[in-house]
Amino acid sequence: MMEPLPLSRVYRFIEPGPVVLVTTVKGDERPDVMAMSYHMVVDDGDPPLIACMLGPWDYSFSALLSTRECVIAIPTVDLATKVVEIGNCSGADTDKFEKFGLTPVPAKKVKAPLVAECLANFECRVKDDSLVERYNMFVLEAVAAWVDPARKERRLFHHRGDGTFVVDGRVLDLKKKMTKWPSYIRD
């Protein structure tokens, strides 16, 4: 039997992707890094488009709004506690790279740094900001992407919206069943 679910909890069931880190840098200020779980793929083409939600309550918001660029870094489960702690403080008064022992690496196409400890990093530029004022949503275009093939830990983690997280687990290989969408079968 189904029971009513408060509408404020709907997102807990459709959270689209792993927790990520977003780096920004504004002018000559030190770079900042924030934790984020509100994002989604908008277009999986070349280049991919990623929508994400940042608002004025986020220290990184003004940097992204003014520079129109950032890096989305993909941490693995071994960084989960550190990522949550990053989300618990503000770059307004904390050098998060220093406090949490993260290594900023110069990006090739944007000023914001990559995060060396992450599995992957996507250099992004704002493609569309027409939804920012109404929904705090930026549409980002990935302009360069990096992955660390030597990284042993590859499991990502997903926020469930209530302070708990789910870690990637067993992989279901259903490639042979993907007859309608063979283009999604990639290496």
mmCIF file with all atom_site columns, C-alpha atoms in Angstrom:
data_model
loop_
_atom_site.group_PDB
_atom_site.id
_atom_site.type_symbol
_atom_site.label_atom_id
_atom_site.label_alt_id
_atom_site.label_comp_id
_atom_site.label_asym_id
_atom_site.label_entity_id
_atom_site.label_seq_id
_atom_site.pdbx_PDB_ins_code
_atom_site.Cartn_x
_atom_site.Cartn_y
_atom_site.Cartn_z
_atom_site.occupancy
_atom_site.B_iso_or_equiv
_atom_site.pdbx_formal_charge
_atom_site.auth_seq_id
_atom_site.auth_comp_id
_atom_site.auth_asym_id
_atom_site.auth_atom_id
_atom_site.pdbx_PDB_model_num
ATOM 1   C CA . MET A 1 1   ? 0.000  0.000  0.000   1.00 0.00 ? 1   MET A CA 1
ATOM 2   C CA . MET A 1 2   ? 1.331  3.413  -0.923  1.00 0.00 ? 2   MET A CA 1
ATOM 3   C CA . GLU A 1 3   ? 1.565  6.168  1.701   1.00 0.00 ? 3   GLU A CA 1
ATOM 4   C CA . PRO A 1 4   ? 1.671  9.933  1.152   1.00 0.00 ? 4   PRO A CA 1
ATOM 5   C CA . LEU A 1 5   ? 5.143  11.408 0.751   1.00 0.00 ? 5   LEU A CA 1
ATOM 6   C CA . PRO A 1 6   ? 5.823  15.049 1.631   1.00 0.00 ? 6   PRO A CA 1
ATOM 7   C CA . LEU A 1 7   ? 6.643  16.928 -1.574  1.00 0.00 ? 7   LEU A CA 1
ATOM 8   C CA . SER A 1 8   ? 9.768  18.284 0.126   1.00 0.00 ? 8   SER A CA 1
ATOM 9   C CA . ARG A 1 9   ? 11.207 14.752 0.002   1.00 0.00 ? 9   ARG A CA 1
ATOM 10  C CA . VAL A 1 10  ? 10.618 13.961 -3.680  1.00 0.00 ? 10  VAL A CA 1
ATOM 11  C CA . TYR A 1 11  ? 14.186 14.901 -4.613  1.00 0.00 ? 11  TYR A CA 1
ATOM 12  C CA . ARG A 1 12  ? 15.530 12.144 -2.353  1.00 0.00 ? 12  ARG A CA 1
ATOM 13  C CA . PHE A 1 13  ? 14.291 9.584  -4.881  1.00 0.00 ? 13  PHE A CA 1
ATOM 14  C CA . ILE A 1 14  ? 15.408 11.265 -8.079  1.00 0.00 ? 14  ILE A CA 1
ATOM 15  C CA . GLU A 1 15  ? 18.759 12.757 -7.109  1.00 0.00 ? 15  GLU A CA 1
ATOM 16  C CA . PRO A 1 16  ? 20.452 12.364 -10.486 1.00 0.00 ? 16  PRO A CA 1
ATOM 17  C CA . GLY A 1 17  ? 24.124 11.916 -9.862  1.00 0.00 ? 17  GLY A CA 1
ATOM 18  C CA . PRO A 1 18  ? 27.050 11.678 -7.499  1.00 0.00 ? 18  PRO A CA 1
ATOM 19  C CA . VAL A 1 19  ? 28.146 14.315 -5.066  1.00 0.00 ? 19  VAL A CA 1
ATOM 20  C CA . VAL A 1 20  ? 30.669 16.562 -6.818  1.00 0.00 ? 20  VAL A CA 1
ATOM 21  C CA . LEU A 1 21  ? 33.050 19.339 -5.935  1.00 0.00 ? 21  LEU A CA 1
ATOM 22  C CA . VAL A 1 22  ? 32.880 22.678 -7.749  1.00 0.00 ? 22  VAL A CA 1
ATOM 23  C CA . THR A 1 23  ? 35.926 24.924 -7.883  1.00 0.00 ? 23  THR A CA 1
ATOM 24  C CA . THR A 1 24  ? 35.848 28.608 -8.731  1.00 0.00 ? 24  THR A CA 1
ATOM 25  C CA . VAL A 1 25  ? 38.239 31.522 -8.539  1.00 0.00 ? 25  VAL A CA 1
ATOM 26  C CA . LYS A 1 26  ? 37.385 35.199 -8.791  1.00 0.00 ? 26  LYS A CA 1
ATOM 27  C CA . GLY A 1 27  ? 40.044 37.668 -9.895  1.00 0.00 ? 27  GLY A CA 1
ATOM 28  C CA . ASP A 1 28  ? 43.174 37.393 -7.767  1.00 0.00 ? 28  ASP A CA 1
ATOM 29  C CA . GLU A 1 29  ? 41.354 35.738 -4.855  1.00 0.00 ? 29  GLU A CA 1
ATOM 30  C CA . ARG A 1 30  ? 42.279 32.267 -3.677  1.00 0.00 ? 30  ARG A CA 1
ATOM 31  C CA . PRO A 1 31  ? 40.377 29.441 -5.334  1.00 0.00 ? 31  PRO A CA 1
ATOM 32  C CA . ASP A 1 32  ? 37.356 27.994 -3.567  1.00 0.00 ? 32  ASP A CA 1
ATOM 33  C CA . VAL A 1 33  ? 35.833 24.542 -3.576  1.00 0.00 ? 33  VAL A CA 1
ATOM 34  C CA . MET A 1 34  ? 32.284 23.620 -2.603  1.00 0.00 ? 34  MET A CA 1
ATOM 35  C CA . ALA A 1 35  ? 30.309 20.373 -2.377  1.00 0.00 ? 35  ALA A CA 1
ATOM 36  C CA . MET A 1 36  ? 27.240 20.022 -4.584  1.00 0.00 ? 36  MET A CA 1
ATOM 37  C CA . SER A 1 37  ? 24.694 17.347 -5.363  1.00 0.00 ? 37  SER A CA 1
ATOM 38  C CA . TYR A 1 38  ? 22.121 19.333 -7.334  1.00 0.00 ? 38  TYR A CA 1
ATOM 39  C CA . HIS A 1 39  ? 23.166 18.765 -10.932 1.00 0.00 ? 39  HIS A CA 1
ATOM 40  C CA . MET A 1 40  ? 22.144 16.831 -14.030 1.00 0.00 ? 40  MET A CA 1
ATOM 41  C CA . VAL A 1 41  ? 23.215 16.111 -17.574 1.00 0.00 ? 41  VAL A CA 1
ATOM 42  C CA . VAL A 1 42  ? 21.230 18.252 -19.992 1.00 0.00 ? 42  VAL A CA 1
ATOM 43  C CA . ASP A 1 43  ? 22.916 17.063 -23.197 1.00 0.00 ? 43  ASP A CA 1
ATOM 44  C CA . ASP A 1 44  ? 25.321 14.137 -23.453 1.00 0.00 ? 44  ASP A CA 1
ATOM 45  C CA . GLY A 1 45  ? 26.758 15.312 -26.774 1.00 0.00 ? 45  GLY A CA 1
ATOM 46  C CA . ASP A 1 46  ? 30.105 16.772 -27.652 1.00 0.00 ? 46  ASP A CA 1
ATOM 47  C CA . PRO A 1 47  ? 30.382 19.076 -25.793 1.00 0.00 ? 47  PRO A CA 1
ATOM 48  C CA . PRO A 1 48  ? 28.220 17.868 -22.911 1.00 0.00 ? 48  PRO A CA 1
ATOM 49  C CA . LEU A 1 49  ? 25.954 20.279 -21.056 1.00 0.00 ? 49  LEU A CA 1
ATOM 50  C CA . ILE A 1 50  ? 25.495 20.021 -17.302 1.00 0.00 ? 50  ILE A CA 1
ATOM 51  C CA . ALA A 1 51  ? 22.917 21.956 -15.301 1.00 0.00 ? 51  ALA A CA 1
ATOM 52  C CA . CYS A 1 52  ? 23.655 22.762 -11.684 1.00 0.00 ? 52  CYS A CA 1
ATOM 53  C CA . MET A 1 53  ? 22.077 24.767 -8.918  1.00 0.00 ? 53  MET A CA 1
ATOM 54  C CA . LEU A 1 54  ? 24.056 27.342 -6.973  1.00 0.00 ? 54  LEU A CA 1
ATOM 55  C CA . GLY A 1 55  ? 22.515 30.318 -5.275  1.00 0.00 ? 55  GLY A CA 1
ATOM 56  C CA . PRO A 1 56  ? 23.474 33.489 -3.452  1.00 0.00 ? 56  PRO A CA 1
ATOM 57  C CA . TRP A 1 57  ? 23.792 31.441 -0.238  1.00 0.00 ? 57  TRP A CA 1
ATOM 58  C CA . ASP A 1 58  ? 26.871 29.745 -1.798  1.00 0.00 ? 58  ASP A CA 1
ATOM 59  C CA . TYR A 1 59  ? 30.165 31.643 -1.584  1.00 0.00 ? 59  TYR A CA 1
ATOM 60  C CA . SER A 1 60  ? 31.070 30.295 -5.057  1.00 0.00 ? 60  SER A CA 1
ATOM 61  C CA . PHE A 1 61  ? 27.911 31.778 -6.599  1.00 0.00 ? 61  PHE A CA 1
ATOM 62  C CA . SER A 1 62  ? 29.320 35.273 -7.181  1.00 0.00 ? 62  SER A CA 1
ATOM 63  C CA . ALA A 1 63  ? 32.552 33.859 -8.640  1.00 0.00 ? 63  ALA A CA 1
ATOM 64  C CA . LEU A 1 64  ? 30.633 31.658 -11.096 1.00 0.00 ? 64  LEU A CA 1
ATOM 65  C CA . LEU A 1 65  ? 28.297 34.511 -11.961 1.00 0.00 ? 65  LEU A CA 1
ATOM 66  C CA . SER A 1 66  ? 31.140 36.943 -12.685 1.00 0.00 ? 66  SER A CA 1
ATOM 67  C CA . THR A 1 67  ? 33.801 34.653 -14.235 1.00 0.00 ? 67  THR A CA 1
ATOM 68  C CA . ARG A 1 68  ? 31.330 32.315 -15.967 1.00 0.00 ? 68  ARG A CA 1
ATOM 69  C CA . GLU A 1 69  ? 33.635 29.333 -15.445 1.00 0.00 ? 69  GLU A CA 1
ATOM 70  C CA . CYS A 1 70  ? 34.317 26.565 -12.955 1.00 0.00 ? 70  CYS A CA 1
ATOM 71  C CA . VAL A 1 71  ? 35.560 23.004 -12.611 1.00 0.00 ? 71  VAL A CA 1
ATOM 72  C CA . ILE A 1 72  ? 33.335 20.108 -11.631 1.00 0.00 ? 72  ILE A CA 1
ATOM 73  C CA . ALA A 1 73  ? 35.495 17.537 -9.859  1.00 0.00 ? 73  ALA A CA 1
ATOM 74  C CA . ILE A 1 74  ? 34.285 13.994 -9.208  1.00 0.00 ? 74  ILE A CA 1
ATOM 75  C CA . PRO A 1 75  ? 35.372 12.649 -5.795  1.00 0.00 ? 75  PRO A CA 1
ATOM 76  C CA . THR A 1 76  ? 35.292 8.973  -4.903  1.00 0.00 ? 76  THR A CA 1
ATOM 77  C CA . VAL A 1 77  ? 33.944 7.377  -1.737  1.00 0.00 ? 77  VAL A CA 1
ATOM 78  C CA . ASP A 1 78  ? 37.307 7.575  0.055   1.00 0.00 ? 78  ASP A CA 1
ATOM 79  C CA . LEU A 1 79  ? 36.846 11.365 0.071   1.00 0.00 ? 79  LEU A CA 1
ATOM 80  C CA . ALA A 1 80  ? 33.222 11.301 1.308   1.00 0.00 ? 80  ALA A CA 1
ATOM 81  C CA . THR A 1 81  ? 33.845 12.561 4.848   1.00 0.00 ? 81  THR A CA 1
ATOM 82  C CA . LYS A 1 82  ? 36.117 15.326 3.571   1.00 0.00 ? 82  LYS A CA 1
ATOM 83  C CA . VAL A 1 83  ? 33.523 16.343 0.947   1.00 0.00 ? 83  VAL A CA 1
ATOM 84  C CA . VAL A 1 84  ? 30.786 16.626 3.594   1.00 0.00 ? 84  VAL A CA 1
ATOM 85  C CA . GLU A 1 85  ? 33.111 18.720 5.766   1.00 0.00 ? 85  GLU A CA 1
ATOM 86  C CA . ILE A 1 86  ? 33.817 20.972 2.754   1.00 0.00 ? 86  ILE A CA 1
ATOM 87  C CA . GLY A 1 87  ? 30.063 21.486 2.475   1.00 0.00 ? 87  GLY A CA 1
ATOM 88  C CA . ASN A 1 88  ? 29.863 22.436 6.152   1.00 0.00 ? 88  ASN A CA 1
ATOM 89  C CA . CYS A 1 89  ? 32.003 25.565 5.892   1.00 0.00 ? 89  CYS A CA 1
ATOM 90  C CA . SER A 1 90  ? 32.217 28.655 3.699   1.00 0.00 ? 90  SER A CA 1
ATOM 91  C CA . GLY A 1 91  ? 34.992 29.798 1.402   1.00 0.00 ? 91  GLY A CA 1
ATOM 92  C CA . ALA A 1 92  ? 34.236 33.308 2.676   1.00 0.00 ? 92  ALA A CA 1
ATOM 93  C CA . ASP A 1 93  ? 36.336 32.575 5.763   1.00 0.00 ? 93  ASP A CA 1
ATOM 94  C CA . THR A 1 94  ? 38.066 29.260 5.008   1.00 0.00 ? 94  THR A CA 1
ATOM 95  C CA . ASP A 1 95  ? 40.774 28.258 2.547   1.00 0.00 ? 95  ASP A CA 1
ATOM 96  C CA . LYS A 1 96  ? 39.223 24.876 1.852   1.00 0.00 ? 96  LYS A CA 1
ATOM 97  C CA . PHE A 1 97  ? 42.073 23.589 -0.302  1.00 0.00 ? 97  PHE A CA 1
ATOM 98  C CA . GLU A 1 98  ? 44.464 24.142 2.592   1.00 0.00 ? 98  GLU A CA 1
ATOM 99  C CA . LYS A 1 99  ? 42.127 23.075 5.412   1.00 0.00 ? 99  LYS A CA 1
ATOM 100 C CA . PHE A 1 100 ? 41.165 19.800 3.727   1.00 0.00 ? 100 PHE A CA 1
ATOM 101 C CA . GLY A 1 101 ? 44.521 18.963 2.171   1.00 0.00 ? 101 GLY A CA 1
ATOM 102 C CA . LEU A 1 102 ? 43.372 19.187 -1.436  1.00 0.00 ? 102 LEU A CA 1
ATOM 103 C CA . THR A 1 103 ? 45.782 19.882 -4.274  1.00 0.00 ? 103 THR A CA 1
ATOM 104 C CA . PRO A 1 104 ? 44.738 22.546 -6.798  1.00 0.00 ? 104 PRO A CA 1
ATOM 105 C CA . VAL A 1 105 ? 46.062 21.773 -10.287 1.00 0.00 ? 105 VAL A CA 1
ATOM 106 C CA . PRO A 1 106 ? 46.024 24.415 -13.031 1.00 0.00 ? 106 PRO A CA 1
ATOM 107 C CA . ALA A 1 107 ? 43.334 23.798 -15.619 1.00 0.00 ? 107 ALA A CA 1
ATOM 108 C CA . LYS A 1 108 ? 44.011 24.246 -19.329 1.00 0.00 ? 108 LYS A CA 1
ATOM 109 C CA . LYS A 1 109 ? 40.962 26.274 -20.432 1.00 0.00 ? 109 LYS A CA 1
ATOM 110 C CA . VAL A 1 110 ? 39.540 27.902 -17.289 1.00 0.00 ? 110 VAL A CA 1
ATOM 111 C CA . LYS A 1 111 ? 41.079 29.744 -14.363 1.00 0.00 ? 111 LYS A CA 1
ATOM 112 C CA . ALA A 1 112 ? 39.449 27.569 -11.668 1.00 0.00 ? 112 ALA A CA 1
ATOM 113 C CA . PRO A 1 113 ? 41.709 24.672 -10.615 1.00 0.00 ? 113 PRO A CA 1
ATOM 114 C CA . LEU A 1 114 ? 41.270 20.934 -10.988 1.00 0.00 ? 114 LEU A CA 1
ATOM 115 C CA . VAL A 1 115 ? 41.320 18.844 -7.789  1.00 0.00 ? 115 VAL A CA 1
ATOM 116 C CA . ALA A 1 116 ? 44.191 16.321 -7.979  1.00 0.00 ? 116 ALA A CA 1
ATOM 117 C CA . GLU A 1 117 ? 42.596 13.923 -5.485  1.00 0.00 ? 117 GLU A CA 1
ATOM 118 C CA . CYS A 1 118 ? 39.459 13.450 -7.604  1.00 0.00 ? 118 CYS A CA 1
ATOM 119 C CA . LEU A 1 119 ? 38.824 10.709 -10.145 1.00 0.00 ? 119 LEU A CA 1
ATOM 120 C CA . ALA A 1 120 ? 37.749 13.145 -12.868 1.00 0.00 ? 120 ALA A CA 1
ATOM 121 C CA . ASN A 1 121 ? 37.616 16.895 -13.466 1.00 0.00 ? 121 ASN A CA 1
ATOM 122 C CA . PHE A 1 122 ? 35.515 18.798 -16.027 1.00 0.00 ? 122 PHE A CA 1
ATOM 123 C CA . GLU A 1 123 ? 36.483 22.324 -16.983 1.00 0.00 ? 123 GLU A CA 1
ATOM 124 C CA . CYS A 1 124 ? 33.255 24.225 -17.631 1.00 0.00 ? 124 CYS A CA 1
ATOM 125 C CA . ARG A 1 125 ? 31.991 27.544 -18.906 1.00 0.00 ? 125 ARG A CA 1
ATOM 126 C CA . VAL A 1 126 ? 28.513 28.948 -18.416 1.00 0.00 ? 126 VAL A CA 1
ATOM 127 C CA . LYS A 1 127 ? 26.509 28.261 -21.565 1.00 0.00 ? 127 LYS A CA 1
ATOM 128 C CA . ASP A 1 128 ? 23.148 29.581 -20.339 1.00 0.00 ? 128 ASP A CA 1
ATOM 129 C CA . ASP A 1 129 ? 22.340 31.656 -17.282 1.00 0.00 ? 129 ASP A CA 1
ATOM 130 C CA . SER A 1 130 ? 18.741 32.503 -18.184 1.00 0.00 ? 130 SER A CA 1
ATOM 131 C CA . LEU A 1 131 ? 17.427 30.310 -15.339 1.00 0.00 ? 131 LEU A CA 1
ATOM 132 C CA . VAL A 1 132 ? 19.702 31.715 -12.637 1.00 0.00 ? 132 VAL A CA 1
ATOM 133 C CA . GLU A 1 133 ? 17.482 34.552 -11.480 1.00 0.00 ? 133 GLU A CA 1
ATOM 134 C CA . ARG A 1 134 ? 14.381 32.379 -11.288 1.00 0.00 ? 134 ARG A CA 1
ATOM 135 C CA . TYR A 1 135 ? 15.775 28.947 -10.292 1.00 0.00 ? 135 TYR A CA 1
ATOM 136 C CA . ASN A 1 136 ? 19.466 29.474 -9.392  1.00 0.00 ? 136 ASN A CA 1
ATOM 137 C CA . MET A 1 137 ? 20.284 27.105 -12.258 1.00 0.00 ? 137 MET A CA 1
ATOM 138 C CA . PHE A 1 138 ? 23.326 27.424 -14.494 1.00 0.00 ? 138 PHE A CA 1
ATOM 139 C CA . VAL A 1 139 ? 23.777 25.391 -17.666 1.00 0.00 ? 139 VAL A CA 1
ATOM 140 C CA . LEU A 1 140 ? 27.473 24.625 -18.046 1.00 0.00 ? 140 LEU A CA 1
ATOM 141 C CA . GLU A 1 141 ? 29.344 23.454 -21.121 1.00 0.00 ? 141 GLU A CA 1
ATOM 142 C CA . ALA A 1 142 ? 32.277 21.113 -20.492 1.00 0.00 ? 142 ALA A CA 1
ATOM 143 C CA . VAL A 1 143 ? 35.227 22.477 -22.488 1.00 0.00 ? 143 VAL A CA 1
ATOM 144 C CA . ALA A 1 144 ? 37.862 19.993 -21.265 1.00 0.00 ? 144 ALA A CA 1
ATOM 145 C CA . ALA A 1 145 ? 37.693 16.766 -19.269 1.00 0.00 ? 145 ALA A CA 1
ATOM 146 C CA . TRP A 1 146 ? 40.299 14.827 -17.327 1.00 0.00 ? 146 TRP A CA 1
ATOM 147 C CA . VAL A 1 147 ? 40.355 11.419 -15.636 1.00 0.00 ? 147 VAL A CA 1
ATOM 148 C CA . ASP A 1 148 ? 42.972 9.712  -13.471 1.00 0.00 ? 148 ASP A CA 1
ATOM 149 C CA . PRO A 1 149 ? 43.236 6.156  -14.888 1.00 0.00 ? 149 PRO A CA 1
ATOM 150 C CA . ALA A 1 150 ? 45.660 5.137  -12.106 1.00 0.00 ? 150 ALA A CA 1
ATOM 151 C CA . ARG A 1 151 ? 43.142 5.906  -9.359  1.00 0.00 ? 151 ARG A CA 1
ATOM 152 C CA . LYS A 1 152 ? 42.226 2.607  -7.708  1.00 0.00 ? 152 LYS A CA 1
ATOM 153 C CA . GLU A 1 153 ? 39.089 3.806  -5.906  1.00 0.00 ? 153 GLU A CA 1
ATOM 154 C CA . ARG A 1 154 ? 36.439 4.496  -8.538  1.00 0.00 ? 154 ARG A CA 1
ATOM 155 C CA . ARG A 1 155 ? 33.192 4.232  -6.563  1.00 0.00 ? 155 ARG A CA 1
ATOM 156 C CA . LEU A 1 156 ? 31.157 7.424  -6.440  1.00 0.00 ? 156 LEU A CA 1
ATOM 157 C CA . PHE A 1 157 ? 28.687 8.377  -3.732  1.00 0.00 ? 157 PHE A CA 1
ATOM 158 C CA . HIS A 1 158 ? 25.227 9.908  -3.912  1.00 0.00 ? 158 HIS A CA 1
ATOM 159 C CA . HIS A 1 159 ? 23.455 12.123 -1.372  1.00 0.00 ? 159 HIS A CA 1
ATOM 160 C CA . ARG A 1 160 ? 20.054 10.848 -0.323  1.00 0.00 ? 160 ARG A CA 1
ATOM 161 C CA . GLY A 1 161 ? 18.971 14.242 0.974   1.00 0.00 ? 161 GLY A CA 1
ATOM 162 C CA . ASP A 1 162 ? 18.748 13.312 4.624   1.00 0.00 ? 162 ASP A CA 1
ATOM 163 C CA . GLY A 1 163 ? 22.385 13.207 5.667   1.00 0.00 ? 163 GLY A CA 1
ATOM 164 C CA . THR A 1 164 ? 22.877 9.693  4.349   1.00 0.00 ? 164 THR A CA 1
ATOM 165 C CA . PHE A 1 165 ? 24.680 8.599  1.213   1.00 0.00 ? 165 PHE A CA 1
ATOM 166 C CA . VAL A 1 166 ? 24.649 5.634  -1.150  1.00 0.00 ? 166 VAL A CA 1
ATOM 167 C CA . VAL A 1 167 ? 27.880 4.264  -2.576  1.00 0.00 ? 167 VAL A CA 1
ATOM 168 C CA . ASP A 1 168 ? 28.097 2.813  -6.081  1.00 0.00 ? 168 ASP A CA 1
ATOM 169 C CA . GLY A 1 169 ? 28.082 -0.941 -5.856  1.00 0.00 ? 169 GLY A CA 1
ATOM 170 C CA . ARG A 1 170 ? 27.560 -3.896 -8.129  1.00 0.00 ? 170 ARG A CA 1
ATOM 171 C CA . VAL A 1 171 ? 27.486 -3.150 -11.854 1.00 0.00 ? 171 VAL A CA 1
ATOM 172 C CA . LEU A 1 172 ? 24.665 -4.627 -13.949 1.00 0.00 ? 172 LEU A CA 1
ATOM 173 C CA . ASP A 1 173 ? 25.886 -5.304 -17.498 1.00 0.00 ? 173 ASP A CA 1
ATOM 174 C CA . LEU A 1 174 ? 22.808 -5.059 -19.725 1.00 0.00 ? 174 LEU A CA 1
ATOM 175 C CA . LYS A 1 175 ? 24.608 -3.952 -22.906 1.00 0.00 ? 175 LYS A CA 1
ATOM 176 C CA . LYS A 1 176 ? 23.035 -6.746 -24.949 1.00 0.00 ? 176 LYS A CA 1
ATOM 177 C CA . LYS A 1 177 ? 19.575 -5.471 -23.974 1.00 0.00 ? 177 LYS A CA 1
ATOM 178 C CA . MET A 1 178 ? 20.266 -1.918 -25.219 1.00 0.00 ? 178 MET A CA 1
ATOM 179 C CA . THR A 1 179 ? 18.894 -2.583 -28.694 1.00 0.00 ? 179 THR A CA 1
ATOM 180 C CA . LYS A 1 180 ? 17.006 0.690  -29.051 1.00 0.00 ? 180 LYS A CA 1
ATOM 181 C CA . TRP A 1 181 ? 19.905 2.865  -27.819 1.00 0.00 ? 181 TRP A CA 1
ATOM 182 C CA . PRO A 1 182 ? 23.133 1.237  -29.082 1.00 0.00 ? 182 PRO A CA 1
ATOM 183 C CA . SER A 1 183 ? 24.858 4.625  -29.142 1.00 0.00 ? 183 SER A CA 1
ATOM 184 C CA . TYR A 1 184 ? 24.928 4.520  -25.328 1.00 0.00 ? 184 TYR A CA 1
ATOM 185 C CA . ILE A 1 185 ? 27.103 1.422  -25.395 1.00 0.00 ? 185 ILE A CA 1
ATOM 186 C CA . ARG A 1 186 ? 30.544 2.956  -25.148 1.00 0.00 ? 186 ARG A CA 1
ATOM 187 C CA . ASP A 1 187 ? 33.808 1.939  -23.586 1.00 0.00 ? 187 ASP A CA 1
#
